[in-house]
Coordinates of C-alpha atoms in Angstrom, one line a residue:
X30 CA 20.7 -90.8 -8.4
X31 CA 17.8 -92.8 -9.8
X32 CA 16.2 -95.8 -8.2
X33 CA 13.8 -98.0 -10.2
X34 CA 10.6 -98.9 -8.4
X35 CA 7.6 -100.9 -9.5
X36 CA 6.0 -97.6 -10.4
X37 CA 8.9 -96.2 -12.5
X38 CA 12.1 -94.3 -11.6
X39 CA 12.3 -92.2 -8.5
X40 CA 15.0 -89.5 -8.2
X41 CA 17.1 -89.1 -5.1
X42 CA 19.1 -86.0 -4.1
X43 CA 21.7 -86.9 -1.4
X44 CA 23.6 -84.6 0.9
X45 CA 25.9 -85.9 3.5
X46 CA 28.7 -84.6 5.7
X47 CA 31.5 -86.7 7.1
X48 CA 30.7 -89.4 9.6
X49 CA 26.9 -89.4 9.2
X50 CA 25.2 -90.7 12.3
X51 CA 21.6 -90.9 11.0
X52 CA 19.8 -91.3 7.7
X53 CA 17.0 -88.8 7.1
X54 CA 14.8 -89.6 4.0
X55 CA 12.3 -86.9 3.0
X56 CA 9.7 -86.6 0.3
X57 CA 7.3 -84.0 -1.1
X58 CA 3.6 -83.4 -1.2
X59 CA 1.2 -84.5 -4.0
X60 CA 1.9 -81.5 -6.3
X61 CA 5.2 -80.2 -4.9
X62 CA 8.8 -81.1 -5.1
X63 CA 11.8 -81.7 -2.9
X64 CA 12.9 -78.0 -3.2
X65 CA 10.0 -76.8 -1.0
X66 CA 11.3 -74.2 1.5
X67 CA 10.5 -76.3 4.6
X68 CA 12.2 -79.4 3.1
X69 CA 15.3 -77.4 2.2
X70 CA 15.5 -75.9 5.7
X71 CA 15.1 -79.3 7.3
X72 CA 17.9 -80.6 5.0
X73 CA 20.3 -77.8 6.1
X74 CA 19.5 -78.2 9.8
X75 CA 19.7 -82.0 9.7
X76 CA 23.1 -81.9 8.0
X77 CA 24.2 -79.6 10.9
X78 CA 23.5 -82.3 13.5
X79 CA 25.2 -85.1 11.6
X80 CA 22.5 -86.6 9.4
X81 CA 22.9 -87.8 5.8
X82 CA 19.8 -86.5 4.0
X83 CA 18.1 -88.0 1.0
X84 CA 15.3 -86.1 -0.7
X85 CA 13.2 -88.4 -2.8
X86 CA 11.2 -87.2 -5.8
X87 CA 8.7 -90.0 -6.1
X88 CA 8.1 -92.0 -9.3
X89 CA 4.7 -90.4 -10.0
X90 CA 6.3 -86.9 -10.0
X91 CA 9.3 -88.0 -12.1
X92 CA 6.7 -89.4 -14.6
X93 CA 5.0 -86.0 -14.7
X94 CA 1.8 -87.0 -12.8
X95 CA 0.3 -84.5 -10.3
X96 CA -1.7 -87.2 -8.4
X97 CA 0.1 -89.9 -6.5
X98 CA -2.2 -92.7 -7.3
X99 CA -3.4 -95.3 -4.7
X100 CA -1.7 -95.4 -1.3
X101 CA -0.8 -99.0 -1.9
X102 CA 1.1 -98.2 -5.1
X103 CA 2.8 -95.2 -3.6
X104 CA 3.9 -97.1 -0.5
X105 CA 5.2 -100.0 -2.6
X106 CA 7.4 -97.6 -4.6
X107 CA 8.5 -95.8 -1.4
X108 CA 9.6 -99.0 0.3
X109 CA 11.6 -100.0 -2.8
X110 CA 13.5 -96.6 -2.5
X111 CA 14.0 -97.1 1.2
X112 CA 15.4 -100.5 0.7
X113 CA 18.1 -99.2 -1.7
X114 CA 19.0 -96.3 0.6
X115 CA 19.2 -98.5 3.7
X116 CA 21.7 -100.7 1.8
X117 CA 23.8 -97.6 1.1
X118 CA 23.9 -96.6 4.8
X119 CA 23.7 -99.9 6.7
X120 CA 23.5 -99.6 10.4
X121 CA 22.5 -96.0 10.6
X122 CA 19.2 -95.2 12.3
X123 CA 16.5 -94.3 9.7
X124 CA 14.2 -91.4 10.2
X125 CA 11.8 -90.9 7.3
X126 CA 9.4 -88.1 6.6
X127 CA 7.9 -85.6 4.3
X128 CA 5.5 -82.8 3.8
X129 CA 1.7 -83.2 3.4
X130 CA 1.1 -86.4 1.3
X131 CA 4.7 -87.4 1.8
X132 CA 4.1 -87.3 5.6
X133 CA 1.2 -89.7 5.1
X134 CA 3.5 -92.1 3.1
X135 CA 6.1 -91.9 5.8
X136 CA 3.6 -92.7 8.6
X137 CA 2.0 -95.6 6.7
X138 CA 5.3 -97.3 5.9
X139 CA 7.4 -96.5 9.0
X140 CA 7.2 -100.0 10.5
X141 CA 7.7 -101.8 7.2
X142 CA 10.8 -99.6 6.4
X143 CA 12.3 -100.2 9.8
X144 CA 12.3 -96.5 10.6
X145 CA 13.1 -95.3 14.1
X146 CA 10.9 -92.2 13.8
X147 CA 8.9 -90.1 11.4
X148 CA 9.0 -86.3 10.6
X149 CA 5.5 -85.2 9.4
X150 CA 5.5 -81.7 8.0
X151 CA 2.0 -80.2 7.5
X152 CA 0.4 -83.6 7.9
X153 CA -2.9 -83.2 6.0
X154 CA -5.3 -84.3 8.8
X155 CA -8.3 -84.0 6.4
X156 CA -9.2 -82.5 3.1
X157 CA -10.0 -78.8 3.4
X158 CA -13.5 -78.2 4.7
X159 CA -14.1 -81.9 5.4
X160 CA -13.0 -82.6 9.0
X161 CA -15.2 -85.7 9.0
X162 CA -12.7 -87.4 6.7
X163 CA -9.9 -87.6 9.2
X164 CA -6.6 -89.3 8.5
X165 CA -5.6 -89.4 12.2
X166 CA -5.4 -93.2 12.0
X167 CA -2.3 -92.9 9.7
X168 CA -0.6 -90.9 12.4
X169 CA -1.6 -93.3 15.2
X170 CA -0.7 -96.3 13.2
X171 CA 2.9 -95.3 12.4
X172 CA 4.1 -97.5 15.2
X173 CA 7.2 -95.3 15.9
X174 CA 7.8 -91.8 17.3
X175 CA 6.2 -89.1 15.2
X176 CA 7.0 -85.4 15.1
X177 CA 4.3 -83.3 13.5
X178 CA 5.0 -79.7 12.5
X179 CA 1.9 -77.7 11.5
X180 CA 0.9 -74.2 10.9
X181 CA -2.0 -72.8 12.9
X182 CA -3.7 -71.6 9.6
X183 CA -3.5 -74.9 7.8
X184 CA -6.8 -75.6 6.0
X185 CA -5.9 -79.3 6.1
X186 CA -6.3 -79.2 9.9
X187 CA -4.0 -79.7 12.8
X188 CA -3.6 -83.1 14.3
X189 CA -4.4 -83.7 18.0
X190 CA -1.4 -83.7 20.2
X191 CA -2.4 -87.2 21.5
X192 CA -2.0 -88.6 18.0
X193 CA 1.8 -87.8 17.8
X194 CA 4.8 -88.1 20.0
X195 CA 5.3 -84.4 19.6
X196 CA 3.2 -81.7 18.0
X197 CA 4.6 -78.3 17.2
X198 CA 2.2 -75.7 15.8
X199 CA 3.8 -72.6 14.3
X200 CA 1.8 -69.4 14.5
X201 CA 1.0 -67.6 11.2
X202 CA 1.9 -70.6 9.1
X203 CA -0.3 -72.2 6.5
X204 CA 0.0 -75.6 4.8
X205 CA 3.2 -74.6 2.9
X206 CA 5.2 -73.8 6.0
X207 CA 7.1 -71.2 4.0
X208 CA 7.0 -68.2 6.3
X209 CA 9.5 -69.5 8.9
X210 CA 11.3 -72.4 7.2
X211 CA 14.4 -71.9 9.3
X212 CA 12.2 -72.5 12.4
X213 CA 10.8 -75.7 10.9
X214 CA 14.4 -76.9 10.4
X215 CA 15.4 -76.0 14.0
X216 CA 12.4 -78.0 15.4
X217 CA 13.3 -81.0 13.3
X218 CA 17.0 -80.9 14.0
X219 CA 16.3 -80.7 17.7
X220 CA 14.0 -83.8 17.4
X221 CA 16.6 -85.7 15.4
X222 CA 19.4 -85.4 18.0
X223 CA 17.7 -88.0 20.2
X224 CA 18.0 -90.6 17.4
X225 CA 21.7 -90.1 16.4
X226 CA 23.6 -93.4 16.3

């Protein structure tokens, strides 16, 4: 399905089983897509615990851009998409998340979207080689429970455990979290069970 936003059309891929008890909305990183191995593994695992899963290709990617633009514009478009999806699944708890830049969007907009929790895959704590440019404030400012799943070899850094509700660091994984995607899915599914309506 497509949802028009102030920044153009976003594309949404929806998977749901019978009697969904939670809505999980996921998005991609700056240059990636919703078919990243970790996002697909999370989709499968979340369906297994009773979630409806919507994977959002943000408007900037649908338009062919590689850079997401300003956080304000990206967040505005994201909240438009979330409003449409919440209307489709009224009453279900919302958990939103994504990988890398998508995790940042999910953290920044969690309160405004009415999310119960955030799933932050490979949250990019800082640009590679620039630890002084920390984005930890986005994690701390989410205002809801945040699960962070990171690889111990991520050049974008690993958040401090104190800045999230739960931090899981997977050995041998880089920023793409593609060596053990099933493990990523298992961690997220276990986390989601506490929020099932």
